[in-house]
PDB file of C-alpha atoms in Angstrom:
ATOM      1  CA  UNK A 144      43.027 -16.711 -25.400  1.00 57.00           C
ATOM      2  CA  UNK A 145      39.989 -18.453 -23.896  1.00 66.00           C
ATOM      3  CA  UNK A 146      40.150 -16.617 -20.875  1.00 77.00           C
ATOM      4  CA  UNK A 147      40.374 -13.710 -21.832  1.00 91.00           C
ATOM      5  CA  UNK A 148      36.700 -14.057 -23.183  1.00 91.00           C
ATOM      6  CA  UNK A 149      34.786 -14.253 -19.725  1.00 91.00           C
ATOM      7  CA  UNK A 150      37.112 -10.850 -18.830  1.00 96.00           C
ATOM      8  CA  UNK A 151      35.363  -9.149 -22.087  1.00 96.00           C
ATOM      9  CA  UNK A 152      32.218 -10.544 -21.138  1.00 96.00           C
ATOM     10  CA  UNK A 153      32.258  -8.763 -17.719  1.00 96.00           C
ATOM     11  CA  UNK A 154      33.761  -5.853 -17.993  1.00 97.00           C
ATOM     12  CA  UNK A 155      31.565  -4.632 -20.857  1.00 97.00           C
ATOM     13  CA  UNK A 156      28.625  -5.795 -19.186  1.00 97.00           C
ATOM     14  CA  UNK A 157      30.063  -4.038 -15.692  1.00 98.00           C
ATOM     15  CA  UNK A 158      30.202  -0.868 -18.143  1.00 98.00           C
ATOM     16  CA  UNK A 159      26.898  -0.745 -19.288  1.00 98.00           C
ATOM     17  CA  UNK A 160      25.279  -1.069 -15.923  1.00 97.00           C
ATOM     18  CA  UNK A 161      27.836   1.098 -14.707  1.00 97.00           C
ATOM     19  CA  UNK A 162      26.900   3.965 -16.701  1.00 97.00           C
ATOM     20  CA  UNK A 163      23.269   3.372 -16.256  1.00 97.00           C
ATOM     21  CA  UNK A 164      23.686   3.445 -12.413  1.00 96.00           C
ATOM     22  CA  UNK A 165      25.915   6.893 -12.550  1.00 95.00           C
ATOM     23  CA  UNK A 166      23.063   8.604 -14.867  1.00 95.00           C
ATOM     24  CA  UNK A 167      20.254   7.259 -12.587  1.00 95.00           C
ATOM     25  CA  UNK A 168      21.480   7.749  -8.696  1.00 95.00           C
ATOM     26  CA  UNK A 169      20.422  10.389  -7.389  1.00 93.00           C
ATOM     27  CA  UNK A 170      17.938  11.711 -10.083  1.00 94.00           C
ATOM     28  CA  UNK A 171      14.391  12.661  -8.972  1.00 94.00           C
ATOM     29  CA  UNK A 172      11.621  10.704 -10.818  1.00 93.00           C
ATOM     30  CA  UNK A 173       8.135  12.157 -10.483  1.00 92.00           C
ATOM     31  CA  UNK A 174       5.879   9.243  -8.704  1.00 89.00           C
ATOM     32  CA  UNK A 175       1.692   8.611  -9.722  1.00 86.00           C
ATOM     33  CA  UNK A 176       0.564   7.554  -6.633  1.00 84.00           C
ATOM     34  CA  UNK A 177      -2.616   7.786  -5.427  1.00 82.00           C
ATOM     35  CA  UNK A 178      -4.535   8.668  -2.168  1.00 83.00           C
ATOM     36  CA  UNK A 179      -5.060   4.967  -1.340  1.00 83.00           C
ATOM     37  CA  UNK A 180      -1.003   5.194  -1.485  1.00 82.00           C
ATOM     38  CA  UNK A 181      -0.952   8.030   1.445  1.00 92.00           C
ATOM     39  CA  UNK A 182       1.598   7.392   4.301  1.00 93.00           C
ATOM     40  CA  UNK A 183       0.838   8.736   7.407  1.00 92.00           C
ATOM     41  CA  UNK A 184       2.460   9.691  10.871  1.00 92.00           C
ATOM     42  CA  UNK A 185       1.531   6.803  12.290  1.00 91.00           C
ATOM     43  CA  UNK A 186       3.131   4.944   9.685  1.00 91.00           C
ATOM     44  CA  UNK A 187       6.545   6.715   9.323  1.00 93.00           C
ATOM     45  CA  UNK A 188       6.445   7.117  13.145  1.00 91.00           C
ATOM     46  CA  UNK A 189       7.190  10.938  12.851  1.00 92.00           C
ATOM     47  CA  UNK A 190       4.759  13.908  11.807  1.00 93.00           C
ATOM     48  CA  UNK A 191       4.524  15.291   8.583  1.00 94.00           C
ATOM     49  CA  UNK A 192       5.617  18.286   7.242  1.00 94.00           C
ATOM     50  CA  UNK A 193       2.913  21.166   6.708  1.00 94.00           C
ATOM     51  CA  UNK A 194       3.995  21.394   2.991  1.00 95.00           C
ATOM     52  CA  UNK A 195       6.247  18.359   1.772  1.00 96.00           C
ATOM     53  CA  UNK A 196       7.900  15.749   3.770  1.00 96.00           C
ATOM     54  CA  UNK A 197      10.919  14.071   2.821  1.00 97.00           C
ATOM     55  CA  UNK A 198      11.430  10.246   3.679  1.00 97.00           C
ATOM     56  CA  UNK A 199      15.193   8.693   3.941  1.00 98.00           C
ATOM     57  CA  UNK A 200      15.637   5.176   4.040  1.00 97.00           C
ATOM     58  CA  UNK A 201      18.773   4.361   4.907  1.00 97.00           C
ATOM     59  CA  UNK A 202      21.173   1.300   6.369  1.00 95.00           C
ATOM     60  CA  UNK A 203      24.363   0.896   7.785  1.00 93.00           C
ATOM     61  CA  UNK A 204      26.255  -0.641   4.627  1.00 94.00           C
ATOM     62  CA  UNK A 205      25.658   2.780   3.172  1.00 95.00           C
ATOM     63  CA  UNK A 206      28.003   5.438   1.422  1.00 93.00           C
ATOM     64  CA  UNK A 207      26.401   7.841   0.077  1.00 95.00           C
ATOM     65  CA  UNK A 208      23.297   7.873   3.156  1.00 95.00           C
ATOM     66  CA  UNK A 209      25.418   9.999   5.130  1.00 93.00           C
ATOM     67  CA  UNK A 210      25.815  12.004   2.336  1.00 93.00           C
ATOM     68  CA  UNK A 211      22.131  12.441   2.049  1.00 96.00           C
ATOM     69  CA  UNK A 212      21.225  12.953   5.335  1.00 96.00           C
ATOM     70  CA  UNK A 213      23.227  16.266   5.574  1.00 95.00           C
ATOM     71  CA  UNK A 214      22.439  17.242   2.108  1.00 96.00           C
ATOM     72  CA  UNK A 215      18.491  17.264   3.176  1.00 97.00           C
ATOM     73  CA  UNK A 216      19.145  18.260   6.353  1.00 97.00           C
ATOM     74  CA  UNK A 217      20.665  20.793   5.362  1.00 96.00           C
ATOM     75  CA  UNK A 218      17.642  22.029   3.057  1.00 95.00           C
ATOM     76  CA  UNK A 219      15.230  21.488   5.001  1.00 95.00           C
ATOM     77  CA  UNK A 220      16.780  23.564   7.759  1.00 94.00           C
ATOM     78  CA  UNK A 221      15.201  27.333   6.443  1.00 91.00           C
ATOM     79  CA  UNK A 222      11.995  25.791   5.671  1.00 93.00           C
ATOM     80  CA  UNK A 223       9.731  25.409   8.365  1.00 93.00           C
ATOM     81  CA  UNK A 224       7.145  23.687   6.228  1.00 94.00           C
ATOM     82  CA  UNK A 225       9.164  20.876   5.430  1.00 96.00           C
ATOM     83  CA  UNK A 226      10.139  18.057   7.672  1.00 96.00           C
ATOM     84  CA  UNK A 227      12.798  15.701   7.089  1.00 97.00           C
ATOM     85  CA  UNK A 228      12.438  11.846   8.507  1.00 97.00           C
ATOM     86  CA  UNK A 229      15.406   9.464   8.441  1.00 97.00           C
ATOM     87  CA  UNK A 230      14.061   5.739   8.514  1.00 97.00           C
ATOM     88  CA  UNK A 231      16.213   2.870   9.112  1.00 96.00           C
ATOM     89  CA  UNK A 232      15.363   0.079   6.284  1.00 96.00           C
ATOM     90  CA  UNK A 233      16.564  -2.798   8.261  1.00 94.00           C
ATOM     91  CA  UNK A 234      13.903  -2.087  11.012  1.00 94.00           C
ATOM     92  CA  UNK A 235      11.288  -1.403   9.059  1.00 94.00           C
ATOM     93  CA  UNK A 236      11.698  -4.069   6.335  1.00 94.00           C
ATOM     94  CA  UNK A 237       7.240  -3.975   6.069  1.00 93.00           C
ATOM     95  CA  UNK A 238       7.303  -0.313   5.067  1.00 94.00           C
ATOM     96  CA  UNK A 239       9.821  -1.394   2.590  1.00 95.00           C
ATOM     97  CA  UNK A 240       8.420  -4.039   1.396  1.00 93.00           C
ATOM     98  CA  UNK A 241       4.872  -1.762   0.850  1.00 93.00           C
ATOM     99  CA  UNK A 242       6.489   0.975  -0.465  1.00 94.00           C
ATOM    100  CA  UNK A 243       8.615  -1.163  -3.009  1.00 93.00           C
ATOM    101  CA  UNK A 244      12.412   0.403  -1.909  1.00 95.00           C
ATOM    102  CA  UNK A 245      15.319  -2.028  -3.144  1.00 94.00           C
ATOM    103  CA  UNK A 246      18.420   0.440  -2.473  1.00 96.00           C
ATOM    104  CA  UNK A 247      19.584   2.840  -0.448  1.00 97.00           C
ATOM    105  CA  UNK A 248      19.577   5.722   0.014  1.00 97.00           C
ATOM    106  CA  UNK A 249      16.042   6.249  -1.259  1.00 97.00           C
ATOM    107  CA  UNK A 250      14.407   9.347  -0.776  1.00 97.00           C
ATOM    108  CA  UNK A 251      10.336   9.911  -0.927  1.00 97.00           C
ATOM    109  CA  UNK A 252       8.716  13.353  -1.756  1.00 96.00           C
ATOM    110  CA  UNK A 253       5.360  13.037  -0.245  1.00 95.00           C
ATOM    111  CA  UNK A 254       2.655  16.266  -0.809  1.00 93.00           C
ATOM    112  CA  UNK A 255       0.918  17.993   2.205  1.00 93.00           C
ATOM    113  CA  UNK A 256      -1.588  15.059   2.297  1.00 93.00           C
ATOM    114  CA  UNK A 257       1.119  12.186   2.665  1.00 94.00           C
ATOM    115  CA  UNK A 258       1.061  10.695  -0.835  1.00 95.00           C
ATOM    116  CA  UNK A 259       4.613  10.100  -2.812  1.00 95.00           C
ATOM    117  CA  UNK A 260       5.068  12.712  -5.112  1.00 94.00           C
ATOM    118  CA  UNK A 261       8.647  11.975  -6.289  1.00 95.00           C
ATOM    119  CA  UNK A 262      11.274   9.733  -5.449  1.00 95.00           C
ATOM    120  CA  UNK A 263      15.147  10.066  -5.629  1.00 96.00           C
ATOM    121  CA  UNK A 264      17.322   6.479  -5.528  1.00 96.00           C
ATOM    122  CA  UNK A 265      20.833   7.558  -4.256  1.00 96.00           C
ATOM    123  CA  UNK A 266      22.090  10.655  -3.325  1.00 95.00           C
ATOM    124  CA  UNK A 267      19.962  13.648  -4.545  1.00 95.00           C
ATOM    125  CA  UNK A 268      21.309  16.948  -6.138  1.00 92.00           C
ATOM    126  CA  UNK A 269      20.989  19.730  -4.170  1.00 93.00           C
ATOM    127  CA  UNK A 270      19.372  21.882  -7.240  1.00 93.00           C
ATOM    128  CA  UNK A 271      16.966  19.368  -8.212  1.00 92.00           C
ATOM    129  CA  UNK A 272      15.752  18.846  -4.427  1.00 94.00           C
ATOM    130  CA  UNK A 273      15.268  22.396  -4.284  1.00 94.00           C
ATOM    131  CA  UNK A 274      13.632  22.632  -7.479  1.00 92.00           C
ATOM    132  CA  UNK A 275      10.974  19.455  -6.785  1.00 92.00           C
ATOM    133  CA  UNK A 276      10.780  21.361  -3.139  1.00 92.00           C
ATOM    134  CA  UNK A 277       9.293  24.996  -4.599  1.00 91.00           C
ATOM    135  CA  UNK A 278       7.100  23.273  -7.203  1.00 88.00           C
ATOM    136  CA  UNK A 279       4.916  21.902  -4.163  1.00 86.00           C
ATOM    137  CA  UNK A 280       2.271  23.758  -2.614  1.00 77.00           C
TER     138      UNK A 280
ATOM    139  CA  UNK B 968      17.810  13.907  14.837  1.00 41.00           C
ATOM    140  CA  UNK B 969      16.701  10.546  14.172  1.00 50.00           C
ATOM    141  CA  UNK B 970      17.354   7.281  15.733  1.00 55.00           C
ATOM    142  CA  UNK B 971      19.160   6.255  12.819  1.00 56.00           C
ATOM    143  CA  UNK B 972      22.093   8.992  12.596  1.00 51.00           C
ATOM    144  CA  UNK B 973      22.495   9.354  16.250  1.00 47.00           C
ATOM    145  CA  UNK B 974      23.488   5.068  16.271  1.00 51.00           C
ATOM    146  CA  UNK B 975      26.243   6.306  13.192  1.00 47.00           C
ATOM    147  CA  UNK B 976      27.205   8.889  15.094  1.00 44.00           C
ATOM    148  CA  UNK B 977      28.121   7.146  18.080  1.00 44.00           C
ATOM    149  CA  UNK B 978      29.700   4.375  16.121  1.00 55.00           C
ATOM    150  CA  UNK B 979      31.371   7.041  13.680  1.00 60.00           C
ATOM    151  CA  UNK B 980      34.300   4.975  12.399  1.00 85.00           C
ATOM    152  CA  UNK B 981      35.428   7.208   9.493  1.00 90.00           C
ATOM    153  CA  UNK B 982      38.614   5.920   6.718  1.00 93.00           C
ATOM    154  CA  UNK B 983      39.260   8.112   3.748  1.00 93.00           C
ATOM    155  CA  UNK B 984      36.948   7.553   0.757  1.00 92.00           C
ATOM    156  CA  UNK B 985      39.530   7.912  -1.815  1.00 93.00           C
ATOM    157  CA  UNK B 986      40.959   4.693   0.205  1.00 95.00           C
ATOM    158  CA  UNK B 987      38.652   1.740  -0.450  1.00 96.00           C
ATOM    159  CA  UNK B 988      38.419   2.944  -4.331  1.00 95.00           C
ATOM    160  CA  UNK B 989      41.996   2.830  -4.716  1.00 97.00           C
ATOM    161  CA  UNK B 990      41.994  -1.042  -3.261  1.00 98.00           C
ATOM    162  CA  UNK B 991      38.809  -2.140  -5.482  1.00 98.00           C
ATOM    163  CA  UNK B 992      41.365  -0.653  -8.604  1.00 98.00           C
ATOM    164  CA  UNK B 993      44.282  -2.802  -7.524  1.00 98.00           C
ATOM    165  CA  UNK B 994      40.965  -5.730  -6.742  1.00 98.00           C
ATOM    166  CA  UNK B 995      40.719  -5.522 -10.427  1.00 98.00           C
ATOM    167  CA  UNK B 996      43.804  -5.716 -11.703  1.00 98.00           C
ATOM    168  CA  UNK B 997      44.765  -9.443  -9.349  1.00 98.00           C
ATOM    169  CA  UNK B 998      41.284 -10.890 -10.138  1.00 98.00           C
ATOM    170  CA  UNK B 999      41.685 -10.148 -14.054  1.00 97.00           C
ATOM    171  CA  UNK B1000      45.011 -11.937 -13.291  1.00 97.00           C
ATOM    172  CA  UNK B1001      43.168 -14.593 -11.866  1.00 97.00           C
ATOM    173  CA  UNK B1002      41.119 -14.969 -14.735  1.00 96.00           C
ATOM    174  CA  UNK B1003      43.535 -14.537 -17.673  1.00 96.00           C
ATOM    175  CA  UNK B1004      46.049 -17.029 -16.435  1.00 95.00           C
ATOM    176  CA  UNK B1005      42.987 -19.606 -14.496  1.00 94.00           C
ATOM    177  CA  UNK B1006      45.629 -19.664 -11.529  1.00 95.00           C
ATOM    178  CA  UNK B1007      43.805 -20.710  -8.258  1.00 97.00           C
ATOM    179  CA  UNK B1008      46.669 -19.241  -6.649  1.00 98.00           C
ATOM    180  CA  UNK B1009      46.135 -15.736  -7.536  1.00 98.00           C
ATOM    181  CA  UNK B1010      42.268 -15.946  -6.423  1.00 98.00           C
ATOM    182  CA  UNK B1011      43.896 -17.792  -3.388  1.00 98.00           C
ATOM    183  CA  UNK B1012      45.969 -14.358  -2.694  1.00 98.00           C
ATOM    184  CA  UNK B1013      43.038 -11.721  -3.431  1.00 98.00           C
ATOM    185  CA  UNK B1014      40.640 -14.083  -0.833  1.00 98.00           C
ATOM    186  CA  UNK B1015      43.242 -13.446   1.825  1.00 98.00           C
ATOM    187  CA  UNK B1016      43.237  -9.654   0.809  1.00 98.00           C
ATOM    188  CA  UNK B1017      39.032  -9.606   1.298  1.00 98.00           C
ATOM    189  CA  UNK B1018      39.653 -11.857   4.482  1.00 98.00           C
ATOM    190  CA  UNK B1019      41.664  -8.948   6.317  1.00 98.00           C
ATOM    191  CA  UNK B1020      39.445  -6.249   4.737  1.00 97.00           C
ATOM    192  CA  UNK B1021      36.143  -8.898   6.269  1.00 97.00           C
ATOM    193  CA  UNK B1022      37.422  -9.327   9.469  1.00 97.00           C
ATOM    194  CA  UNK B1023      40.020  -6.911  10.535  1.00 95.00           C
ATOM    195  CA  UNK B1024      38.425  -3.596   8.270  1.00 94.00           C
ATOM    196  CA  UNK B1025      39.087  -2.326   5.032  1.00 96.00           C
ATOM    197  CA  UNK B1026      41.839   0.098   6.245  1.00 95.00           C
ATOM    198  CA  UNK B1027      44.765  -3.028   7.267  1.00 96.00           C
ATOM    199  CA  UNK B1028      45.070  -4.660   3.809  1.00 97.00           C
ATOM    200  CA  UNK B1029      48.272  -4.820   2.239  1.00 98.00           C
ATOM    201  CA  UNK B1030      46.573  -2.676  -0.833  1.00 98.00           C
ATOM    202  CA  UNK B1031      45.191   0.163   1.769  1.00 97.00           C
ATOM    203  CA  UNK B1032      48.810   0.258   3.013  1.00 96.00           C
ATOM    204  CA  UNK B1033      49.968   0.900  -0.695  1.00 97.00           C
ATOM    205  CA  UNK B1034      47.389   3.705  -1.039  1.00 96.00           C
ATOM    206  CA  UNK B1035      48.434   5.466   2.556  1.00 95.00           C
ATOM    207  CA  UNK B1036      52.168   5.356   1.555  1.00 95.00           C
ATOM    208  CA  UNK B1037      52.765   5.736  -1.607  1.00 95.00           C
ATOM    209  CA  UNK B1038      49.310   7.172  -2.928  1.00 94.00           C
ATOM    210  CA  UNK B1039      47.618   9.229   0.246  1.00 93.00           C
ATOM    211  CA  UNK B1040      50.687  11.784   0.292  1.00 93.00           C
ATOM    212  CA  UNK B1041      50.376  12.684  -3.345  1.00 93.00           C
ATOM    213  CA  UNK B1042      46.801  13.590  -3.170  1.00 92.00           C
ATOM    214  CA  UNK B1043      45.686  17.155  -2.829  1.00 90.00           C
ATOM    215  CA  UNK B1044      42.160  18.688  -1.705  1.00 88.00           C
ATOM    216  CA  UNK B1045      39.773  17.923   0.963  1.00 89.00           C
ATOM    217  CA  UNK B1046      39.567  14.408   2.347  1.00 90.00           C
ATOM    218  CA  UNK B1047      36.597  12.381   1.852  1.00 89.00           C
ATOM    219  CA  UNK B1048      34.997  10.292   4.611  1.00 90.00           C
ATOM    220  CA  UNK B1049      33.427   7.336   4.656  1.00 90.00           C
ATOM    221  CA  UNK B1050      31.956   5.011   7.244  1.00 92.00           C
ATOM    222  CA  UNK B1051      33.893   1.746   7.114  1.00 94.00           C
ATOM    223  CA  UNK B1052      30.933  -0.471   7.530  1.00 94.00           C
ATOM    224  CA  UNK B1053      29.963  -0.111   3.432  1.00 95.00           C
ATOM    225  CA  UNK B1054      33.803  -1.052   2.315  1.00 96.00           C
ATOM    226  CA  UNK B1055      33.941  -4.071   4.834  1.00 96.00           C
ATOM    227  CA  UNK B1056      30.107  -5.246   4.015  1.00 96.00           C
ATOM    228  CA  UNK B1057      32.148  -4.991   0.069  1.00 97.00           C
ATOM    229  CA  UNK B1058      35.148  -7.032   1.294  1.00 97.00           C
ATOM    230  CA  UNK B1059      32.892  -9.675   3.070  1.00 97.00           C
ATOM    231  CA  UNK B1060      31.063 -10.209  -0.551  1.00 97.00           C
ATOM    232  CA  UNK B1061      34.130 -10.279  -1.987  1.00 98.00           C
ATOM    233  CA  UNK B1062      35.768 -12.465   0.252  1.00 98.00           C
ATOM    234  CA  UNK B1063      32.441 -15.537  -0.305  1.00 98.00           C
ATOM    235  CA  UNK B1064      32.832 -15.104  -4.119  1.00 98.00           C
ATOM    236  CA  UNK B1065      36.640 -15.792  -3.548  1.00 98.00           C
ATOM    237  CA  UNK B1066      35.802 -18.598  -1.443  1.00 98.00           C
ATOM    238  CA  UNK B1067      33.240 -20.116  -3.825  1.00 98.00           C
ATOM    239  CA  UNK B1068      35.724 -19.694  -6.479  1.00 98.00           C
ATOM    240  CA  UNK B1069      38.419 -21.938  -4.988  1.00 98.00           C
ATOM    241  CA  UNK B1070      36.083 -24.378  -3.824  1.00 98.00           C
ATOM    242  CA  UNK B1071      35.142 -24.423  -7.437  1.00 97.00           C
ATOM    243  CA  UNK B1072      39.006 -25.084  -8.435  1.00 97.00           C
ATOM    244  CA  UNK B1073      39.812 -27.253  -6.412  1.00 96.00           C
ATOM    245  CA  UNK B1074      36.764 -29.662  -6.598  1.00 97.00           C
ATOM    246  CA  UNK B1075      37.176 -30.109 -10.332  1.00 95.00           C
ATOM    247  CA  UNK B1076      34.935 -27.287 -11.422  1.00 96.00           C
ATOM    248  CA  UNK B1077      36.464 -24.989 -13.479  1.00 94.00           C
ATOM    249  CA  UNK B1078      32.966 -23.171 -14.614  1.00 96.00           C
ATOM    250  CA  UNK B1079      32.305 -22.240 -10.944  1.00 97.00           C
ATOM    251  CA  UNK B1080      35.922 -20.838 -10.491  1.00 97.00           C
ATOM    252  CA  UNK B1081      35.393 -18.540 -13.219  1.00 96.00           C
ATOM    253  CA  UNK B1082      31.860 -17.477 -12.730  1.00 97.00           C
ATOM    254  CA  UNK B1083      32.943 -16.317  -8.893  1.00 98.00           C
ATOM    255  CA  UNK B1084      36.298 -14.611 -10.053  1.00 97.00           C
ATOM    256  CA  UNK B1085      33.791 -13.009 -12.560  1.00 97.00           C
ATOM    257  CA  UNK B1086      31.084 -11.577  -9.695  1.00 97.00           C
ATOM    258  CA  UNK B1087      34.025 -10.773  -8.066  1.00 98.00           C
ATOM    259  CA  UNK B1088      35.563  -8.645 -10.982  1.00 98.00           C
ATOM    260  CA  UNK B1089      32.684  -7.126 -12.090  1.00 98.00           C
ATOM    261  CA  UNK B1090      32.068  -5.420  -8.335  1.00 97.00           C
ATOM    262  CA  UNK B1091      35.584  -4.309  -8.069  1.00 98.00           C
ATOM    263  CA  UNK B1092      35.565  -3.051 -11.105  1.00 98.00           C
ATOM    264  CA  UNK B1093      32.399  -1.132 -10.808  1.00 98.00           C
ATOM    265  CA  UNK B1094      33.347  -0.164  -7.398  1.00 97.00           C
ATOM    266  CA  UNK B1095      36.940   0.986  -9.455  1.00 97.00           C
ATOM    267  CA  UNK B1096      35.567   2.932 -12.387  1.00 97.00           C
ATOM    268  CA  UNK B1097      31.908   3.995 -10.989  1.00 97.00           C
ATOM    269  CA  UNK B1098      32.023   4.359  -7.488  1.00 95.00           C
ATOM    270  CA  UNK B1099      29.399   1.743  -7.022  1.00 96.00           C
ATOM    271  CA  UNK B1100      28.332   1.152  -4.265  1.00 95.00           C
ATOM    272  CA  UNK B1101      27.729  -2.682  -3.045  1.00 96.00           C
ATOM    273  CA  UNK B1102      26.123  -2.474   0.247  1.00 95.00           C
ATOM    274  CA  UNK B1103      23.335  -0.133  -1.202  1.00 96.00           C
ATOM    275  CA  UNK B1104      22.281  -2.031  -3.667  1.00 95.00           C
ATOM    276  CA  UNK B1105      22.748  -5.427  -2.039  1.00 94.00           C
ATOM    277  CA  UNK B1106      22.127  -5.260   1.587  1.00 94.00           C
ATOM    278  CA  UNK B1107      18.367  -4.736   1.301  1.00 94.00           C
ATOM    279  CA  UNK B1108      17.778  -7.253  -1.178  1.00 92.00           C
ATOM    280  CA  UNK B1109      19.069 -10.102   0.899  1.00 92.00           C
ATOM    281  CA  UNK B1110      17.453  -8.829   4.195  1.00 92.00           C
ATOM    282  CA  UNK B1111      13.901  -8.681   1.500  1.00 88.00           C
ATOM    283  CA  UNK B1112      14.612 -12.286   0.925  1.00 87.00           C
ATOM    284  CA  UNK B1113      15.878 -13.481   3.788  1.00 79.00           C
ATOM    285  CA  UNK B1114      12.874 -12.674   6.291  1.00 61.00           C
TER     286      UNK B1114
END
């Protein structure tokens, strides 16, 4: 019976976590950054978008990145006030480390003036992107 | 498009989803085995399992076999892709917990054995019941601390 204990152990513990990671992947959390916290076109090595821009990081051990990438692209495709930059995390490990981004995918919603707005961790819903989208001017 | 998806593109090696999930069930099922009855031997097994999914891809372990004969064809609906980069970055964890386990065993530590099945288990079974997904979480942390 005394193994069976460490089983227990994990797989309740697995279980909580796991249910906390389903409810939080791919929900967008509003972000309080502020100007000092702008990224730029220099930065992201892209320009912005006139309205919003939204950031990808992404790497190659990645499921749900793919995913992502033609979920936003996909968005972003009828607006011509919104850009859409993919960045690769591995090769830019400084702008990861600045901008504090531990999984991917992670997505940034930055304003018209660079700064993060919102950010999504895992792959966004297509309502909610839309909806975070028309509440920018 | 960016630099990024044209380098998956080119290297676009795509398995079905549904496949690697199925294995990380079956993953679950040996290493609470393995834990249950403390048997080296099973751990012994599932490291040779992660050791083909490591080094030859998730797609030629005996377990994927299982799912494309006896599961795939029973399976309705659109198939879900998936790169097979994220599944064999899963199987290459797996395969060093399995590894550090039976070092564990056999060198008279029976704490380390079960706290490496246990890592093990508990991203199988995530992978199993959540659809967790190792490499994202994982991949950037140790490239944070590693440089």
């Amino acid at each position: 019976m005394k193994s069976l204990v460490p089983i227990l152990i994990v797989l309740s513990l697995a279980s909580v976590y796991g249910i906390w990671y389903q409810r939080s992947r791919g929900k967008i959390r509003t972000s309080k950054k502020g100007p000092e916290g702008a990224l730029s076109a220099e930065l992201l090595g892209s320009p912005l978008g006139s309205r919003v821009t939204l950031v990808q990081f992404s790497s190659a051990f990645c499921t749900p990145c793919r995913a992502t990438r033609i979920l936003l692209e996909n968005v972003v495709s009828t607006l011509s006030d919104v850009k859409y930059i993919e960045i690769d995390a591995e090769a830019h490990l400084d702008l990861v480390r600045k901008l504090n981004i531990h999984s991917t995918p992670t997505t940034l919603i930055l304003n018209s003036s660079g700064i993060e707005v919102g950010r999504a961790v895992g792959a966004p819903n297509r309502d909610q992107v839309i909806n975070s989208l028309s509440s920018l001017r | 498009m960016t630099q990024l998806a044209s380098k998956v593109l080119e290297k676009n090696r795509t398995i079905d989803a549904r496949g690697p999930r199925f294995s990380a069930l079956i993953t679950t099922v040996v290493l609470v085995l393995a834990l249950a009855t403390n048997s080296v031997w099973v751990l012994v097994f599932q490291g040779t399992v992660f050791a083909i999914g490591a080094f030859r891809g998730p797609q030629f372990t005996p377990y994927a076999e299982i799912f494309k004969r006896l599961v795939r064809p029973r399976l309705k609906g659109d198939v879900p892709t998936e790169d097979i980069r994220p599944p064999q970055f899963a199987q290459s964890v797996g395969l060093i917990f399995a590894l550090v386990g039976i070092i564990g065993s056999v060198s008279g530590l029976p704490l380390l054995f079960t706290v490496a099945t246990s890592a093990a288990l508990a991203a199988a079974f995530l992978n199993a019941a959540f659809n967790f997904c190792l490499g994202c979480e994982v991949y950037l942390l140790l490239l944070r601390l590693r440089r």
